[in-house]
Coordinates of N, CA and C and ligand atoms in Angstrom, one line a residue:
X1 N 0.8 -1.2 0.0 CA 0.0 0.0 0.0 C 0.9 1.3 0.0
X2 N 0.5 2.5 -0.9 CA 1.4 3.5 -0.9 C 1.5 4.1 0.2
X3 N 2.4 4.6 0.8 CA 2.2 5.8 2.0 C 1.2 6.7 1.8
X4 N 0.6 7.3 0.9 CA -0.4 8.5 0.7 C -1.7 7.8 0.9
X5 N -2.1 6.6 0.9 CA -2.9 5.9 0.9 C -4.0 6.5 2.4
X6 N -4.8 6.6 2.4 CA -5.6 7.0 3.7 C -6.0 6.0 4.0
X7 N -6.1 4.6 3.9 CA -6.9 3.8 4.9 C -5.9 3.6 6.2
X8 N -7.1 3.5 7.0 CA -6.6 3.5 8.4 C -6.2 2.5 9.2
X9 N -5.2 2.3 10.0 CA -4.4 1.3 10.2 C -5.0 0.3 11.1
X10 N -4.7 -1.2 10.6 CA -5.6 -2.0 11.1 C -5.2 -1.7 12.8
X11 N -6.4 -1.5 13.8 CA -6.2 -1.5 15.7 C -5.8 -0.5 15.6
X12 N -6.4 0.9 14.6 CA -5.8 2.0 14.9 C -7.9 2.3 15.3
X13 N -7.2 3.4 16.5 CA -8.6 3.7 17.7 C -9.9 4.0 16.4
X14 N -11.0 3.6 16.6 CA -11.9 4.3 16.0 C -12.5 5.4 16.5
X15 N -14.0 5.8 16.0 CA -14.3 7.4 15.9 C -15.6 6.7 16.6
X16 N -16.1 7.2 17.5 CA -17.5 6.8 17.9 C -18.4 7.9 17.1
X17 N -19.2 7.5 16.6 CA -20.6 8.2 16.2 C -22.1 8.0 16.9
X18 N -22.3 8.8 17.8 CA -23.7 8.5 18.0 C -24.7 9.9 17.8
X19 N -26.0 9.2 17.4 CA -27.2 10.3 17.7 C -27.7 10.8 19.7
X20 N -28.1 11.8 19.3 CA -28.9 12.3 20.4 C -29.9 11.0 21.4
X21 N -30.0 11.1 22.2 CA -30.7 10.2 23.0 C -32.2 10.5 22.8
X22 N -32.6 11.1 22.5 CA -33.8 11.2 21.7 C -34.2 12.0 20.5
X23 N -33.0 11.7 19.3 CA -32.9 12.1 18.1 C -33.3 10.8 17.3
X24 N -34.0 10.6 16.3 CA -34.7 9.3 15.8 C -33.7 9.7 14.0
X25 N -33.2 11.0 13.8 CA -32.6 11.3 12.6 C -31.5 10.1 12.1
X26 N -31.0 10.2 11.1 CA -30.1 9.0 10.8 C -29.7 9.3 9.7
X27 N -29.5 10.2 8.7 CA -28.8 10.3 7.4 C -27.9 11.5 8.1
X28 N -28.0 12.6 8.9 CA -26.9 13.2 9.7 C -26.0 11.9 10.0
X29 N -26.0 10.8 10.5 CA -24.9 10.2 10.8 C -24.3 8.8 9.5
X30 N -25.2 8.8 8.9 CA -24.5 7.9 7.8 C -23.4 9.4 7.0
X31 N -23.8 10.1 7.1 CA -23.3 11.6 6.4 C -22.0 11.2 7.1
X32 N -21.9 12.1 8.6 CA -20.7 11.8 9.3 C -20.1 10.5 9.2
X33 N -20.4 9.3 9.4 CA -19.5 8.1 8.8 C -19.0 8.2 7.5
X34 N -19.3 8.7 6.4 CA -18.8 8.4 5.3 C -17.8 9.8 5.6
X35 N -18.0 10.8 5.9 CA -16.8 11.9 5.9 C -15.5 11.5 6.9
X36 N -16.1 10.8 7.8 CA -14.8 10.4 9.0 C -13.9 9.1 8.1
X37 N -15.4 8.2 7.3 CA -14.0 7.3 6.5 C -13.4 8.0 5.6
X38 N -13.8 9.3 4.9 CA -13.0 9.9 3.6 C -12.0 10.6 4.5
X39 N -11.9 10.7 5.8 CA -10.3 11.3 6.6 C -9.5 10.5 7.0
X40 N -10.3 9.0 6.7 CA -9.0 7.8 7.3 C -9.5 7.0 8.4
X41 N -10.3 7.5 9.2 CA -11.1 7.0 10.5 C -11.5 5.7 10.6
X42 N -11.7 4.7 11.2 CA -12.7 3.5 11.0 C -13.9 3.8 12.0
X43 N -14.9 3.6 11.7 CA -16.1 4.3 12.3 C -16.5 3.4 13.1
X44 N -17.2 3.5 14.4 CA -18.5 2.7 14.7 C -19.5 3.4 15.2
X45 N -20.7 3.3 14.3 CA -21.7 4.3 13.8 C -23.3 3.1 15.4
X46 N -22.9 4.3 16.4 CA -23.8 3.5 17.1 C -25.5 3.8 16.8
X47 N -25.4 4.6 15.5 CA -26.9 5.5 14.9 C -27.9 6.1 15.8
X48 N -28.9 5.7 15.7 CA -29.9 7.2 16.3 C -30.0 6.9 18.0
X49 N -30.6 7.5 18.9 CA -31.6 7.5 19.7 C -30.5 6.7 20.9
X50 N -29.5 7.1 20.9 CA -28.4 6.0 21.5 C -28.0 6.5 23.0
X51 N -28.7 5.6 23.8 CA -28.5 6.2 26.0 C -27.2 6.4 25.9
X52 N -27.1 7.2 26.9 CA -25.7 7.4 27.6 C -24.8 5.7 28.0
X53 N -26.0 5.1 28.7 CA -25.3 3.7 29.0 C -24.2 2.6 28.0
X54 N -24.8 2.9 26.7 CA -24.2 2.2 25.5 C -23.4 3.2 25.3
X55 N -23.3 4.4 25.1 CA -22.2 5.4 24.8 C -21.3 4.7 25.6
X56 N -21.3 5.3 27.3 CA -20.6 4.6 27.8 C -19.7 3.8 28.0
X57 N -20.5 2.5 27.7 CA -20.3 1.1 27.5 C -19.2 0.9 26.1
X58 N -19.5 1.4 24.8 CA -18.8 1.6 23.9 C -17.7 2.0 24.1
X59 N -17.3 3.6 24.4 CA -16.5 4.2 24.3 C -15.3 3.8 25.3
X60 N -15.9 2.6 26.4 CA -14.8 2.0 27.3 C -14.3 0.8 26.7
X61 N -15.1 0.7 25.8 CA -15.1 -1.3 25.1 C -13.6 -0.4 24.0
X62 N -13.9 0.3 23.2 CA -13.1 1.0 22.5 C -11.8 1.3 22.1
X63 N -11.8 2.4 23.8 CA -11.1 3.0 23.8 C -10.9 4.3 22.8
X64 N -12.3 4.6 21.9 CA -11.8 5.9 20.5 C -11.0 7.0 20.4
X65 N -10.5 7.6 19.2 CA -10.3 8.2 19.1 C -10.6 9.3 19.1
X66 N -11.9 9.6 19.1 CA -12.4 10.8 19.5 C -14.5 10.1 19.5
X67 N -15.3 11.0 20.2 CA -16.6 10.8 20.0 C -17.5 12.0 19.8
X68 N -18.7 11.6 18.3 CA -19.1 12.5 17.9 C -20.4 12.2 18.2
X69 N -20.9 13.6 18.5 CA -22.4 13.1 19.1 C -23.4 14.1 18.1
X70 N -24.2 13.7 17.5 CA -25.0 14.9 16.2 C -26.2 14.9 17.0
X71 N -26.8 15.9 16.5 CA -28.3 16.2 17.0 C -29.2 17.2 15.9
X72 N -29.9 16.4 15.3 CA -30.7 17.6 14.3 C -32.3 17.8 14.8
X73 N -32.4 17.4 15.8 CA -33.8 17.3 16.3 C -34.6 18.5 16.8
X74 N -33.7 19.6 17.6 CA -34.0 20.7 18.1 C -33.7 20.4 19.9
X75 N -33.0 18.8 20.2 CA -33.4 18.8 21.4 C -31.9 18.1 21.6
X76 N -30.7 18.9 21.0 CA -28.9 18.8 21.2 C -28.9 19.4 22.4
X77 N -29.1 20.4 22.6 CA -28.4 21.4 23.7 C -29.0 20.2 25.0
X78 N -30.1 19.9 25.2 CA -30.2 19.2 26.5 C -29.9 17.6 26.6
X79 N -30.1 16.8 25.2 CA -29.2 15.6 25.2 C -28.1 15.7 25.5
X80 N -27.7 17.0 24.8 CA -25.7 17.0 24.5 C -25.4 17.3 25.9
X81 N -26.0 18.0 26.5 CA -25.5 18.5 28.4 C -25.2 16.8 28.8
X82 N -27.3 16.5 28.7 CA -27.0 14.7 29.9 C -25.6 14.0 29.2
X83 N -25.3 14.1 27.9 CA -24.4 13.2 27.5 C -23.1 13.4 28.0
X84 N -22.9 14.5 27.6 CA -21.4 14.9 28.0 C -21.6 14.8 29.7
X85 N -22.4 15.1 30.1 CA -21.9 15.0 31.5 C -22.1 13.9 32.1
X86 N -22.8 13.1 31.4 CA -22.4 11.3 32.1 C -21.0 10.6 31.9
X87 N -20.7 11.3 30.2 CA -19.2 11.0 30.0 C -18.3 11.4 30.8
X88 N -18.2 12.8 31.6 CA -17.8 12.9 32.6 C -17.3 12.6 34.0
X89 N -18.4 11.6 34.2 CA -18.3 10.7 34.9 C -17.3 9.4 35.3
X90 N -16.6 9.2 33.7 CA -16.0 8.3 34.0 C -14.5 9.0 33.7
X91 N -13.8 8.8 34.8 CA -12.1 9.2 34.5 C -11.5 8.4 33.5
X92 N -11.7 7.4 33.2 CA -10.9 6.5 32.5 C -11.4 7.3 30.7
X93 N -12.1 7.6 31.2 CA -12.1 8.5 29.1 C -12.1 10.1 29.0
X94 N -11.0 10.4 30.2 CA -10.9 11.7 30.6 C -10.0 12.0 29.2
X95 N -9.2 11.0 28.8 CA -8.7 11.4 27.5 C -8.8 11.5 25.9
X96 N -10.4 11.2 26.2 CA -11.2 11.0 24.9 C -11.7 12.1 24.6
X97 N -11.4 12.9 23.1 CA -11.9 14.4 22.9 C -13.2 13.7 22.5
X98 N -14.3 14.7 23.1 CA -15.9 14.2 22.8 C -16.2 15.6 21.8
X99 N -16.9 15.4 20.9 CA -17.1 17.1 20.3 C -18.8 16.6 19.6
X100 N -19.8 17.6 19.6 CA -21.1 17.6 18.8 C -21.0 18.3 18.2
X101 N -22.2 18.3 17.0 CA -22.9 18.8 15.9 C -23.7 19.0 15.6
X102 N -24.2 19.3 14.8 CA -25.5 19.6 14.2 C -26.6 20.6 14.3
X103 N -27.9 20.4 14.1 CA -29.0 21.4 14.6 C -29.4 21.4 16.1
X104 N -28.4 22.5 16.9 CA -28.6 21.9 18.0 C -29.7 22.9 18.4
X105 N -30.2 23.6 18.2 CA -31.5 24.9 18.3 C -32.3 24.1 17.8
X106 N -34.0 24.9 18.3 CA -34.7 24.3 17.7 C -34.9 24.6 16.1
X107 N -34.2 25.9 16.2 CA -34.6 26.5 15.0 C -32.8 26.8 14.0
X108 N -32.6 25.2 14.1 CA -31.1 25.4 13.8 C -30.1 25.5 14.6
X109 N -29.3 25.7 14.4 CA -27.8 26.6 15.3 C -28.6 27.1 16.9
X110 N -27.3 26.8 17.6 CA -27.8 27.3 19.3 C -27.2 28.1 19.0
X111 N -27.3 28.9 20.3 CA -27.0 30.3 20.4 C -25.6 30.3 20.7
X112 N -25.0 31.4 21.1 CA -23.2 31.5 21.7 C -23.2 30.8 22.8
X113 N -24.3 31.4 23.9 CA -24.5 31.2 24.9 C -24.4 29.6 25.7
X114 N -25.3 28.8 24.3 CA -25.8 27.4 24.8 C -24.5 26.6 24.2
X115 N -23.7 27.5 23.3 CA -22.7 26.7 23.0 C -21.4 26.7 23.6
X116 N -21.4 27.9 24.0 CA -20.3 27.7 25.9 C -20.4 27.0 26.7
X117 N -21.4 26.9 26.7 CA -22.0 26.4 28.4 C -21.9 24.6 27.6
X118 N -22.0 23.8 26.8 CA -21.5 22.7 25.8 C -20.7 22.9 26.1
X119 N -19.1 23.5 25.5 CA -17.9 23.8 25.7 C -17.7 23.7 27.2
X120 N -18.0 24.3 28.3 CA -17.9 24.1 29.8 C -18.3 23.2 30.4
X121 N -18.9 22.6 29.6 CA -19.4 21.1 30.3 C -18.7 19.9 29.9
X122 N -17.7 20.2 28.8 CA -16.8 19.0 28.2 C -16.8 18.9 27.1
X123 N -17.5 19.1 26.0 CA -17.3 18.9 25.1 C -15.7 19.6 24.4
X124 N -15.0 19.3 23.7 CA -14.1 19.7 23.3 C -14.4 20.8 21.9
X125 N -15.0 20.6 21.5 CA -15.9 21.5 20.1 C -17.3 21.7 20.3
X126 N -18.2 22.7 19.5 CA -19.1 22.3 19.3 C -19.0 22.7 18.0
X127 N -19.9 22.0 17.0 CA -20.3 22.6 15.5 C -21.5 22.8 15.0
X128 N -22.1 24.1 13.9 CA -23.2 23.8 13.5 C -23.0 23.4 12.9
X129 N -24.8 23.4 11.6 CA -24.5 22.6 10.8 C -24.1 23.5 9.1
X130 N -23.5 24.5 9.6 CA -23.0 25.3 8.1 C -22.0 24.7 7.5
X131 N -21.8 25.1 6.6 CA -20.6 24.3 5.8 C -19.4 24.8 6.5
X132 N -18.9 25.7 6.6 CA -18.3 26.7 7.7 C -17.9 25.6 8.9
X133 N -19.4 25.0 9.9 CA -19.3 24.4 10.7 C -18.6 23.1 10.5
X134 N -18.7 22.6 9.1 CA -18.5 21.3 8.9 C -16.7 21.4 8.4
X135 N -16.3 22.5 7.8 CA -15.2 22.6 7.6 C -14.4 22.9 9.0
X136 N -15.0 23.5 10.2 CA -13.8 23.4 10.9 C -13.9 21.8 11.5
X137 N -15.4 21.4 11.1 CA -15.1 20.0 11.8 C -14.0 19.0 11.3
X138 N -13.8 19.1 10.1 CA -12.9 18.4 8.7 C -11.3 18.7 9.3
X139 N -11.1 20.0 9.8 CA -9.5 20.5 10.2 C -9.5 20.0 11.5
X140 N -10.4 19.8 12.2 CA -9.9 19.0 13.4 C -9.5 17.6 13.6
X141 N -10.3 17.2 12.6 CA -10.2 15.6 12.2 C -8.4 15.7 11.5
X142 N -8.0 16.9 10.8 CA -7.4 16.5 9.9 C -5.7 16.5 11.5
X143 N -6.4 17.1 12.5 CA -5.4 17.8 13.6 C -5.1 16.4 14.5
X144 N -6.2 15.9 14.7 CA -6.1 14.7 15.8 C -5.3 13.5 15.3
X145 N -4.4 13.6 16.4 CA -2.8 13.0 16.7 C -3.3 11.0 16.8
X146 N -4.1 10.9 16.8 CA -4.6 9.4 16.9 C -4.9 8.8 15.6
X147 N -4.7 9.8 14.3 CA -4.9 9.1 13.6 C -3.8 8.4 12.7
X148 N -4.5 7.4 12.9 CA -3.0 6.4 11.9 C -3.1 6.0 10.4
X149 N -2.5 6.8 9.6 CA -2.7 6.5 8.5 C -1.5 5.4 7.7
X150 N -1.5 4.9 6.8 CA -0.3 3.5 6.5 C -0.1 3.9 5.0
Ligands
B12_1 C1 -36.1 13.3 7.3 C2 -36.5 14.1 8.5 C3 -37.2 13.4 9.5 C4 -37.5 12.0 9.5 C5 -36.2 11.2 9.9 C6 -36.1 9.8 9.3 C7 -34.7 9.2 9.5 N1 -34.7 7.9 9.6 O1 -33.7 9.9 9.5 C8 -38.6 11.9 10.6 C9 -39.9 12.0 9.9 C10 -38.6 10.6 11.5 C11 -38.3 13.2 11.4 C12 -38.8 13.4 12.7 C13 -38.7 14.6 13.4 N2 -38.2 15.7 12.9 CO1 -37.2 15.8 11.2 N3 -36.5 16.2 9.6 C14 -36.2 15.5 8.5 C15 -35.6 16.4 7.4 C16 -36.7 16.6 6.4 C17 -34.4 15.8 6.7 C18 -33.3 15.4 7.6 C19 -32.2 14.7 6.8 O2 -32.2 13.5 6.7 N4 -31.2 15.5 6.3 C20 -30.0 15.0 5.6 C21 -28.8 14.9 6.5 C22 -27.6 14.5 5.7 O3 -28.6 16.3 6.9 P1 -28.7 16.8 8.4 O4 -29.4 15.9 9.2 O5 -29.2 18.2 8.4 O6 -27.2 16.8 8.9 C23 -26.3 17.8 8.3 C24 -26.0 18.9 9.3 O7 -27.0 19.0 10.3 C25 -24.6 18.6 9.8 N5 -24.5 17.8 11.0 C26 -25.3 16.9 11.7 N6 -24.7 16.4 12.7 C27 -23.4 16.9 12.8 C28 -22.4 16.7 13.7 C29 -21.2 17.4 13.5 C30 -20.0 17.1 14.4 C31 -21.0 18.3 12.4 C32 -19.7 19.0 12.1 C33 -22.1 18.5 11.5 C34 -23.3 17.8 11.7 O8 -24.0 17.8 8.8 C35 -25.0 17.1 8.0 C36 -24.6 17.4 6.5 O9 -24.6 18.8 6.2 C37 -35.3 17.7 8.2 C38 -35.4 19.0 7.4 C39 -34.3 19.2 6.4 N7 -34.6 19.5 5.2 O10 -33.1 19.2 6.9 C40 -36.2 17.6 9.4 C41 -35.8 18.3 10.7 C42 -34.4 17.9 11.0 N8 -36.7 17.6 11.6 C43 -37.1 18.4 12.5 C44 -38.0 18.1 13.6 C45 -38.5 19.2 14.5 C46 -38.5 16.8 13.8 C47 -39.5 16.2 14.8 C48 -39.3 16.8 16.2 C49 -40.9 16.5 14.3 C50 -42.0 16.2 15.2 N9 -42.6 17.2 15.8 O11 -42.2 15.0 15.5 C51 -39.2 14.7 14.7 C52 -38.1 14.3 15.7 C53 -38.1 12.8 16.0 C54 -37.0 12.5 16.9 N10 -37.3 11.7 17.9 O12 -35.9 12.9 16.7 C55 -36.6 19.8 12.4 C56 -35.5 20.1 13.4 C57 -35.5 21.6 13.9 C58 -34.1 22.1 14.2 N11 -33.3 21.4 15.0 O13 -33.8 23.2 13.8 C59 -36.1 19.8 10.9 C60 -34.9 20.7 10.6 C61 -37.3 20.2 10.1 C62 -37.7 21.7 10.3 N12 -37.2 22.6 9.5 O14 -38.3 22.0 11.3 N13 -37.6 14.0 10.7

């Protein structure tokens, strides 16, 4: 395989993908899997409507390289809180960058405000869903040191 080759190395950490805990959407995250495998990533796409417990339970089974949590529903800002702060909970994935996306307002994009207070509660990013939003999400993917390309 050439060096410039992007597939990602076999036992190299995957990318967790999950939906909102009560987000029922699902082409937001087949979207995000196919853009994490065009950066090299190996995905596991835990899809919609997915508890904190199986997050959990995943992201320990794991170990990822980062976890992305989308929300197009209008109801991110208060999933994304319970989530990230259950992830919180556990020290052992104190080293796992967790970052969200998507429509986290009801009416699109949250505000500054709701997206600090995200950011203050652990998330390492938040993004909308502008292209804008999606391109700084693309340069952080392109930043994180976990990824192993062959
Ligand atoms: C299809 C659809 C549904 C289907 C979903 C079927 C399925 N299996 O997916 C059904 C009918 C079930 C549904 C239900 C509901 N829906 Co709906 N739905 C849509 C619709 C028409 C298309 C969504 C879609 O598939 N888009 C294609 C994907 C690829 O795009 P996307 O989801 O927007 O994701 C993009 C970005 O958001 C961004 N993104 C997403 N996640 C992340 C994460 C990161 C890290 C980054 C960087 C970017 C990112 O990147 C993606 C590509 O650009 C949209 C309207 C629209 N035209 O967008 C409404 C929409 C998402 N739904 C909406 C609503 C309100 C609902 C309901 C609450 C309606 C109701 N009252 O019951 C329920 C919620 C159910 C639930 N429990 O979640 C609202 C959300 C409002 C908001 N947040 O601003 C929308 C925007 C419609 C509207 N204009 O009001 N819906």
């Amino acid at each position: 395989m050439s060096p410039s080759s992007t597939t990602t190395a076999p036992g190299a950490r995957p990318v967790l993908v999950a939906g909102g805990i009560s987000d029922s959407h699902t082409w937001n995250l087949v979207y995000l899997q196919l853009l994490l495998e065009e950066h090299g990533f190996r995905v596991v796409n835990l899809g919609p409507c997915v508890p904190e417990e199986l997050l959990i339970a995943e992201a320990l089974a794991h170990r990822p390289a980062l976890i992305v949590v989308s929300s197009v529903n209008g109801h991110g800002y208060h999933d994304g809180m319970r989530t990230v702060t259950r992830l919180g909970e556990h020290p052992e994935l104190a080293d796992v960058p967790a970052v969200i996306g998507g429509k986290l307002g009801i009416a699109g994009p949250c505000g500054d405000e709701e997206a600090d207070a995200l950011r203050a509660a652990g998330y390492d990013a938040v993004f909308d869903d502008s292209a804008e939003g999606v391109a700084a999400f693309r340069r952080m993917l392109d930043g994180l040191p976990q990824r192993a390309l062959v």
